[in-house]
CSV table of N, CA and C in Angstrom, one decimal:
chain,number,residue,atom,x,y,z
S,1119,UNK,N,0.8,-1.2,0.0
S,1119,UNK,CA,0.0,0.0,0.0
S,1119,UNK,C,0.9,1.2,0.0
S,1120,UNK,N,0.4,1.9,-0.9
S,1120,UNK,CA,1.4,3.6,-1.1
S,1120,UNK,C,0.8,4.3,-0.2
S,1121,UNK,N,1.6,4.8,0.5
S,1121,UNK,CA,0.8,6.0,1.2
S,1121,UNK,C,1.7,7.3,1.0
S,1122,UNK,N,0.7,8.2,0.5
S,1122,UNK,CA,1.7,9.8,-0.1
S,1122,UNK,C,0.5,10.9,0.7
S,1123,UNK,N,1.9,12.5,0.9
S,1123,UNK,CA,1.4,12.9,1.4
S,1123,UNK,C,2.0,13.8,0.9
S,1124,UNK,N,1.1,15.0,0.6
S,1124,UNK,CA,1.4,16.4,0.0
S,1124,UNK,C,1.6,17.2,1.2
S,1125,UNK,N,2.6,18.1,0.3
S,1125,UNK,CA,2.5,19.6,1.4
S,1125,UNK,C,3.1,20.6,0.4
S,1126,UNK,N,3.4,22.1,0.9
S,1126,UNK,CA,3.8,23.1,0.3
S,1126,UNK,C,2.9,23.9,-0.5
S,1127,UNK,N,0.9,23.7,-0.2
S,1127,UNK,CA,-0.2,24.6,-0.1
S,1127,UNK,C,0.0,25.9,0.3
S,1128,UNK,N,-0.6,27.0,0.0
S,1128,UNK,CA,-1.1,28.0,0.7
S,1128,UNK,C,-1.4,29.1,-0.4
S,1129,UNK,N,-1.9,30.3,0.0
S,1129,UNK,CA,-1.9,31.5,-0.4
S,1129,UNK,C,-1.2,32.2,-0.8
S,1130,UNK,N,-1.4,32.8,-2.4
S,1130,UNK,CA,-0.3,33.2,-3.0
S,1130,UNK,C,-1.1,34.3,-3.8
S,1131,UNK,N,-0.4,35.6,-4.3
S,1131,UNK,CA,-1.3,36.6,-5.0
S,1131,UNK,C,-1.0,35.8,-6.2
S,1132,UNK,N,-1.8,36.5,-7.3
S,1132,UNK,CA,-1.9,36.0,-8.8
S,1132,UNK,C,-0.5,36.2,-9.2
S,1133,UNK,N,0.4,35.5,-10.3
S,1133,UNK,CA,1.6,35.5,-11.0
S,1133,UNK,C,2.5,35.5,-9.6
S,1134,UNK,N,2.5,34.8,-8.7
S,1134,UNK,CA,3.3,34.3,-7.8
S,1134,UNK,C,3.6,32.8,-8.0
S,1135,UNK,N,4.5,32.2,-7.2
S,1135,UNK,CA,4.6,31.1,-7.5
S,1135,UNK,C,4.6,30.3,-5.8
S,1136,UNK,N,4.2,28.6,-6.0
S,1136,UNK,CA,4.1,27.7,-4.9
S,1136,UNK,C,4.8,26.5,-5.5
S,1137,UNK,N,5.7,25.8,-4.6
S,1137,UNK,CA,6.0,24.4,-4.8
S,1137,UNK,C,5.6,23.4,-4.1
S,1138,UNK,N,4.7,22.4,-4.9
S,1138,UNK,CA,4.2,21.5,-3.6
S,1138,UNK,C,4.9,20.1,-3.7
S,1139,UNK,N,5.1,19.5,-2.7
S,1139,UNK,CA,5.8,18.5,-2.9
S,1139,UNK,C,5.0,17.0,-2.5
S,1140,UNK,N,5.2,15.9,-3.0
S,1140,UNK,CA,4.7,15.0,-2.2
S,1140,UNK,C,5.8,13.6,-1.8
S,1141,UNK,N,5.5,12.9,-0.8
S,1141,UNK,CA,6.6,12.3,-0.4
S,1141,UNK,C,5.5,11.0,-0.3
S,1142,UNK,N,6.6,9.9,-0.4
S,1142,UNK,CA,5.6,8.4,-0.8
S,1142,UNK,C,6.7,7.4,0.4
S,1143,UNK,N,5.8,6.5,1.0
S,1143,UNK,CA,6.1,5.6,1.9
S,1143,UNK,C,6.9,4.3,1.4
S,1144,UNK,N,6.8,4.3,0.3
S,1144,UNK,CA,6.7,2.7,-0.8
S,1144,UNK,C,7.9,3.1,-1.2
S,1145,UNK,N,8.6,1.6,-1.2
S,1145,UNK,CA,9.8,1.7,-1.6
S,1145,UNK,C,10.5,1.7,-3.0
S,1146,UNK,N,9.4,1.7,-3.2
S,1146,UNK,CA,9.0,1.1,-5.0
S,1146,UNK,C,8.7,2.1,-5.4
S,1147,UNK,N,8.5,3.6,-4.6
S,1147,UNK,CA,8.2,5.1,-5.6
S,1147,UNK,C,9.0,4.9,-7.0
S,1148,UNK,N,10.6,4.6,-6.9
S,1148,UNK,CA,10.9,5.2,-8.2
S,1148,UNK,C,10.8,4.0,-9.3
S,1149,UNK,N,9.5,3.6,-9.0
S,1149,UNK,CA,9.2,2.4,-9.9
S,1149,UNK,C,7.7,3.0,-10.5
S,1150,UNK,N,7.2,3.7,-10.2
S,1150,UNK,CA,5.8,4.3,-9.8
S,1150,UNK,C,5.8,5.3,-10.8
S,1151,UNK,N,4.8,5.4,-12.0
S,1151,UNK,CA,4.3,6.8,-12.6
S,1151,UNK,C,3.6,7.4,-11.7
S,1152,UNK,N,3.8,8.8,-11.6
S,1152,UNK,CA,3.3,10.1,-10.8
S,1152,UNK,C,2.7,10.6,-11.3
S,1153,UNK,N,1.4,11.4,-10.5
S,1153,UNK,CA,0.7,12.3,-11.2
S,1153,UNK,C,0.6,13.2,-9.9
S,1154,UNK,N,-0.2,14.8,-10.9
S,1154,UNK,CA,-0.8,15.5,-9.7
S,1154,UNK,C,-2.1,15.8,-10.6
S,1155,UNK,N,-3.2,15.7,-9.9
S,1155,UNK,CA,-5.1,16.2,-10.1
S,1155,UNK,C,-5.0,17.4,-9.0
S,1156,UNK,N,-6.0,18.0,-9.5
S,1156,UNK,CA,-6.6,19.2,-8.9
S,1156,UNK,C,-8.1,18.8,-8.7
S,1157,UNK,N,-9.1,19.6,-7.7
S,1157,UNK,CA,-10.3,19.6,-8.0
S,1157,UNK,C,-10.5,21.0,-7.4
S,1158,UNK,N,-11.2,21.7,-7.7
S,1158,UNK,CA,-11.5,23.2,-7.7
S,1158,UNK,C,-12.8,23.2,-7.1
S,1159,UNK,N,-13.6,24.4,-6.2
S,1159,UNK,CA,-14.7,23.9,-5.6
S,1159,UNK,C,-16.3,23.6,-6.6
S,1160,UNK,N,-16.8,22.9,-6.3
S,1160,UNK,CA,-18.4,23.0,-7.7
S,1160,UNK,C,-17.5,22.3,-8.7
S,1161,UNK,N,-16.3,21.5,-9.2
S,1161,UNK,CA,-16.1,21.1,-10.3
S,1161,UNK,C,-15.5,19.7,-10.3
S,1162,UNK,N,-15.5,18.6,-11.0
S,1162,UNK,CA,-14.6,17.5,-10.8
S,1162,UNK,C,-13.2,17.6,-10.7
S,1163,UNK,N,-12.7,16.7,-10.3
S,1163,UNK,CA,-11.8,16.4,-10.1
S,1163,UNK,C,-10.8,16.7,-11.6
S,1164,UNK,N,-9.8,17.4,-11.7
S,1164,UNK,CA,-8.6,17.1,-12.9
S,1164,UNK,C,-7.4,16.7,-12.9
S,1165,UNK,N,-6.7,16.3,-14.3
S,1165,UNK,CA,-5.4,15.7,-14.4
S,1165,UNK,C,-4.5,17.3,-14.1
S,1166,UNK,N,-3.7,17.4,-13.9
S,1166,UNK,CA,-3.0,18.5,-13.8
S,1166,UNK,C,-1.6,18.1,-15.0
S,1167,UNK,N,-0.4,17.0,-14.4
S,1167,UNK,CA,0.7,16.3,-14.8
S,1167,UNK,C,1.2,15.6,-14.6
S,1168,UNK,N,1.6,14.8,-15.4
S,1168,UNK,CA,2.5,13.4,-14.8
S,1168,UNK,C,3.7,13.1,-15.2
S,1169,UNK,N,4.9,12.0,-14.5
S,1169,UNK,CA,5.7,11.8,-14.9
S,1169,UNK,C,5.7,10.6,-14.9
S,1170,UNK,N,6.6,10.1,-15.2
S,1170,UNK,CA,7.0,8.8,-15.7
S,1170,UNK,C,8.2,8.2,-14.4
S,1171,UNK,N,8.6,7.0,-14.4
S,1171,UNK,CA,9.1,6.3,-13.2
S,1171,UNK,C,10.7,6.8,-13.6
S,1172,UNK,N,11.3,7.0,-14.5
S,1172,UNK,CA,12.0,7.4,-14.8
S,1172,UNK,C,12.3,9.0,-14.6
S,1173,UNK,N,11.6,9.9,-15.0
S,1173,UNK,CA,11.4,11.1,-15.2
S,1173,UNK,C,11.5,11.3,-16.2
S,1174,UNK,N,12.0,10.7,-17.4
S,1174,UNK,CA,12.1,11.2,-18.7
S,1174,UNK,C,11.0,11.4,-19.5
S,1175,UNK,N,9.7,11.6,-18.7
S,1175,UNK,CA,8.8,11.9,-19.4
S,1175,UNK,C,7.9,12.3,-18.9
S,1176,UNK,N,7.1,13.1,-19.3
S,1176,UNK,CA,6.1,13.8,-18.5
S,1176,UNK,C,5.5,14.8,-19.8
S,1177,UNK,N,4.3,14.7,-19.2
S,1177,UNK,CA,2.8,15.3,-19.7
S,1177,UNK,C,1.7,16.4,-18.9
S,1178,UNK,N,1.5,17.2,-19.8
S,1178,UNK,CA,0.9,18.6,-18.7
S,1178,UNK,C,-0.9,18.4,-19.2
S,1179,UNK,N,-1.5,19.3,-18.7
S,1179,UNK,CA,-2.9,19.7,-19.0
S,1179,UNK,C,-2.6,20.8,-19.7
S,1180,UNK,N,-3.5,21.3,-20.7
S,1180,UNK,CA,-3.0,22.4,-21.7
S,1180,UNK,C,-2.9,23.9,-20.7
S,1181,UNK,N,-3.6,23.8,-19.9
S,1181,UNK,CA,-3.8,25.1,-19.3
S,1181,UNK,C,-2.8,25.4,-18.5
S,1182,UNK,N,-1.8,24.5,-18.4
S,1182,UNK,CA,-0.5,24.6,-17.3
S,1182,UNK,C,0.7,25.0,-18.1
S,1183,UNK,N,0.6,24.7,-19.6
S,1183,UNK,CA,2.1,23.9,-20.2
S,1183,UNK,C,2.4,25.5,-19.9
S,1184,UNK,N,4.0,25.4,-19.5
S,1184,UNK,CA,4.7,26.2,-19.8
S,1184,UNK,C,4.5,26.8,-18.0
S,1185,UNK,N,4.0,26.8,-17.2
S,1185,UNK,CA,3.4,27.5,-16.0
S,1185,UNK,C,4.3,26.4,-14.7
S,1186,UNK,N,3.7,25.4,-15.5
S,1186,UNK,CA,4.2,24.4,-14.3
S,1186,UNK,C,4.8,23.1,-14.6
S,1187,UNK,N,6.1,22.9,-13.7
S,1187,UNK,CA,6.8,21.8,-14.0
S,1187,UNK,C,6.5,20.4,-12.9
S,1188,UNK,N,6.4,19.2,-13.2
S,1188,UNK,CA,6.8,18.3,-12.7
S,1188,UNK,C,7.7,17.9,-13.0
S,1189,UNK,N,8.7,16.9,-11.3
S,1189,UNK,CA,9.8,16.6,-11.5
S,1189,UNK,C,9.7,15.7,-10.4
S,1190,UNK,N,10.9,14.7,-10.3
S,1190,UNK,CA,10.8,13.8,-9.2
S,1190,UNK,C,12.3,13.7,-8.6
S,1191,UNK,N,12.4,13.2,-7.5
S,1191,UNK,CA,13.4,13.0,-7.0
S,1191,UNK,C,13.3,11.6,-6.1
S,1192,UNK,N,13.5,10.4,-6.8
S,1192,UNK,CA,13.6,9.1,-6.4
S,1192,UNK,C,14.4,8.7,-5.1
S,1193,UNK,N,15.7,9.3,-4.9
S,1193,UNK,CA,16.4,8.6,-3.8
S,1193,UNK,C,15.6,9.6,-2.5
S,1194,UNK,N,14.8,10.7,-2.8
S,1194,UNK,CA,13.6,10.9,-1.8
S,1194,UNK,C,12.7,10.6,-1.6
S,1195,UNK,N,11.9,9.5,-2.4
S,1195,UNK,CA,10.9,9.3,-2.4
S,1195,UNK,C,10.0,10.1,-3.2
S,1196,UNK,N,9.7,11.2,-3.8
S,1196,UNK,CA,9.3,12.4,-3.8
S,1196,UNK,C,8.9,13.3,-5.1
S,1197,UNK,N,8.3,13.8,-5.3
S,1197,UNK,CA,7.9,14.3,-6.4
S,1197,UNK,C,7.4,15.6,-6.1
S,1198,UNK,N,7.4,16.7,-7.5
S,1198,UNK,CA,7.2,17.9,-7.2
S,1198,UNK,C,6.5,18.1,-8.3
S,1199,UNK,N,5.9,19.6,-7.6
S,1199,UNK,CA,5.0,20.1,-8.7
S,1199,UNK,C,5.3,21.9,-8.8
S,1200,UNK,N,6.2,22.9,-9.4
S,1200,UNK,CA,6.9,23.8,-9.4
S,1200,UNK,C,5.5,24.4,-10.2
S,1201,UNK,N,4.8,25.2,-9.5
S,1201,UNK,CA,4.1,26.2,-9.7
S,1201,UNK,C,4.6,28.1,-10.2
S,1202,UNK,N,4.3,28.3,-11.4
S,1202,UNK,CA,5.0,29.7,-11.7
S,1202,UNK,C,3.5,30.0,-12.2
S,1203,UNK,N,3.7,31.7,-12.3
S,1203,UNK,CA,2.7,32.6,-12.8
S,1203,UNK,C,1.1,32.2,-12.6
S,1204,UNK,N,0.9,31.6,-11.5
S,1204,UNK,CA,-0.4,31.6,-11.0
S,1204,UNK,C,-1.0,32.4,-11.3
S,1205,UNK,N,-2.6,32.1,-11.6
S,1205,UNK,CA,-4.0,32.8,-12.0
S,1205,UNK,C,-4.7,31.9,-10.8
S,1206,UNK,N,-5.6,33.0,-10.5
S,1206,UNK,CA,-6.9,32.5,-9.5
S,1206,UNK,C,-7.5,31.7,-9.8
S,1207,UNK,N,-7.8,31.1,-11.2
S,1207,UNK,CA,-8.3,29.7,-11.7
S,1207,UNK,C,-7.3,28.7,-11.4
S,1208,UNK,N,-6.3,28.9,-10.8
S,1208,UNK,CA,-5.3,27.3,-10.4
S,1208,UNK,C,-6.1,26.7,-9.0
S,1209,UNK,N,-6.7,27.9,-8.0
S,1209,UNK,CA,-7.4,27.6,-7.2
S,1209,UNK,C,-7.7,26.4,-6.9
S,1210,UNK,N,-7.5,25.5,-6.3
S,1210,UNK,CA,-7.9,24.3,-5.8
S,1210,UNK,C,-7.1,23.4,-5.0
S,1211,UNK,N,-7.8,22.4,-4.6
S,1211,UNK,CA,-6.9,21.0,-3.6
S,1211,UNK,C,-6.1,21.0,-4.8
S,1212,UNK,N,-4.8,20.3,-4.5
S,1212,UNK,CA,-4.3,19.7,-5.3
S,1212,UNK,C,-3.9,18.1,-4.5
S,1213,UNK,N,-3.8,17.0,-5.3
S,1213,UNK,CA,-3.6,15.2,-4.8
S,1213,UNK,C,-2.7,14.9,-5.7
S,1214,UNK,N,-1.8,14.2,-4.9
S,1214,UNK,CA,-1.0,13.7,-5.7
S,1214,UNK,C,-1.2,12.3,-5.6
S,1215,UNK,N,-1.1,11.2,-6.9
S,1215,UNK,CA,-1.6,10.2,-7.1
S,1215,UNK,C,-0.3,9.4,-7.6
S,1216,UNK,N,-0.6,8.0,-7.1
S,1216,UNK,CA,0.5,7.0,-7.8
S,1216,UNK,C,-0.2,5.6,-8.7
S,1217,UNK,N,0.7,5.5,-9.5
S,1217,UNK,CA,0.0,4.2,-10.9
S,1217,UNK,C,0.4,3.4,-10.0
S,1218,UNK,N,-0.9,2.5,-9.9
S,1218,UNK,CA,-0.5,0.8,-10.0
S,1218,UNK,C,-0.1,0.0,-10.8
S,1219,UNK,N,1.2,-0.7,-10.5
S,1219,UNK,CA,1.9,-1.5,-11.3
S,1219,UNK,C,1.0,-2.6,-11.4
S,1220,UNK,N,0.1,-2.5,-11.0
S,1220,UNK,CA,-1.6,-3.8,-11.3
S,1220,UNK,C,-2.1,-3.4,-12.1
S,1221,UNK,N,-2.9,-2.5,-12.1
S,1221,UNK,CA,-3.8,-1.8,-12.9
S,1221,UNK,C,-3.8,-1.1,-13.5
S,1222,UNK,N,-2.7,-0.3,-13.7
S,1222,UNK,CA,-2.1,0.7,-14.3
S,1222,UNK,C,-3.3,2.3,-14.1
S,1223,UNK,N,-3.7,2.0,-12.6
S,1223,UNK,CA,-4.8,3.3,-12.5
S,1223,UNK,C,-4.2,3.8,-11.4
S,1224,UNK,N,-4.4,5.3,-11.4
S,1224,UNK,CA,-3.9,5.8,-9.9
S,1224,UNK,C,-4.6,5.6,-9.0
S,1225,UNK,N,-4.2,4.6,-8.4
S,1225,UNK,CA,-5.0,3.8,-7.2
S,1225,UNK,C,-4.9,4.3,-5.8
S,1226,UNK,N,-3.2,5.2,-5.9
S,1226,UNK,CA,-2.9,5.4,-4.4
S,1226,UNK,C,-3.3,7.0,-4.8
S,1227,UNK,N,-3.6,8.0,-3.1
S,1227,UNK,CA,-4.0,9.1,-3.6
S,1227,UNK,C,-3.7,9.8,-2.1
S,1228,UNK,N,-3.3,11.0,-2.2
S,1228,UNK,CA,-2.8,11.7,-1.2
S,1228,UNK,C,-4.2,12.3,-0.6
S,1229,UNK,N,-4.1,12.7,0.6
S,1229,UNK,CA,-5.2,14.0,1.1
S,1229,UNK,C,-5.4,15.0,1.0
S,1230,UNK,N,-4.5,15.8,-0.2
S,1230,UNK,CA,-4.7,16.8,-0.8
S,1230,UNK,C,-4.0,18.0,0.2
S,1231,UNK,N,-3.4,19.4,-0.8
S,1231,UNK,CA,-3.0,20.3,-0.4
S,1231,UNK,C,-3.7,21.6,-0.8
S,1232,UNK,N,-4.4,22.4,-0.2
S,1232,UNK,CA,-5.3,23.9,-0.7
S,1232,UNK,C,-3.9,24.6,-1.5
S,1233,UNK,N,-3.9,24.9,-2.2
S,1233,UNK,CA,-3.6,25.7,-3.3
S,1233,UNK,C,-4.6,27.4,-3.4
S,1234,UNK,N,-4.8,28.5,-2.9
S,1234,UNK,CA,-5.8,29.7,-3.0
S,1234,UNK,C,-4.6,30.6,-3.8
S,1235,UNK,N,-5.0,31.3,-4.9
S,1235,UNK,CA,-4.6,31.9,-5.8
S,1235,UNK,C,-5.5,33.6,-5.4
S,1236,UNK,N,-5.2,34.5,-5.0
S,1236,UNK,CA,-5.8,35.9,-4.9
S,1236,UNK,C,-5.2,36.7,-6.0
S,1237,UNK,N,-6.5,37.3,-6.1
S,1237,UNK,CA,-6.3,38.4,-7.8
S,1237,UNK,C,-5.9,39.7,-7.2
């Protein structure tokens, strides 16, 4: 069982930046595709980015590319999500999620970090 836990939330004016980080229990992180979802309040749940167990690869939501980087750091356990040029629509929890090497679904899922973006 993965168990991951975000941190590095909070309040930030618009075109500021946050880095949230998440750290994973499982020894097997750097074996693990990473992601981070957002859910905003009144809206589902979204993909935000992912990386790959490697790092050499990763994939954005169109509304981020260029804004925000994922990256990982394996002999930490650990994965980041480097927040630049925030807009008040980034607003939301953000979860960081891990693939099952079963299912290939992000099965394991953090408790989430508030993200508030002010204009």
């Amino acid at each position: 069982q993965v168990q991951l836990v975000e941190s590095g939330g909070g309040l930030v004016q618009a075109g500021g930046s946050l880095r949230l980080s998440c750290t994973a229990s499982e020894r097997t992180f750097s074996t693990l595709r990473m992601a981070w979802f957002r859910q905003a309040p009144g809206k589902e749940r979204e993909f935000v980015a992912t990386i790959s167990w490697s790092g050499s690869n990763t994939d954005y939501v169109t509304s981020v590319k260029g804004r925000f980087t994922i990256s990982r750091d394996n002999a930490k356990n650990t994965v980041y999500l480097q927040m630049n040029s925030l807009k008040p629509e980034d607003t939301a929890v953000y979860y960081c999620a891990a693939q099952s090497l079963t299912t290939a679904r992000y099965d394991y899922w953090g408790r989430g970090t508030q993200v508030t973006v002010s204009s």
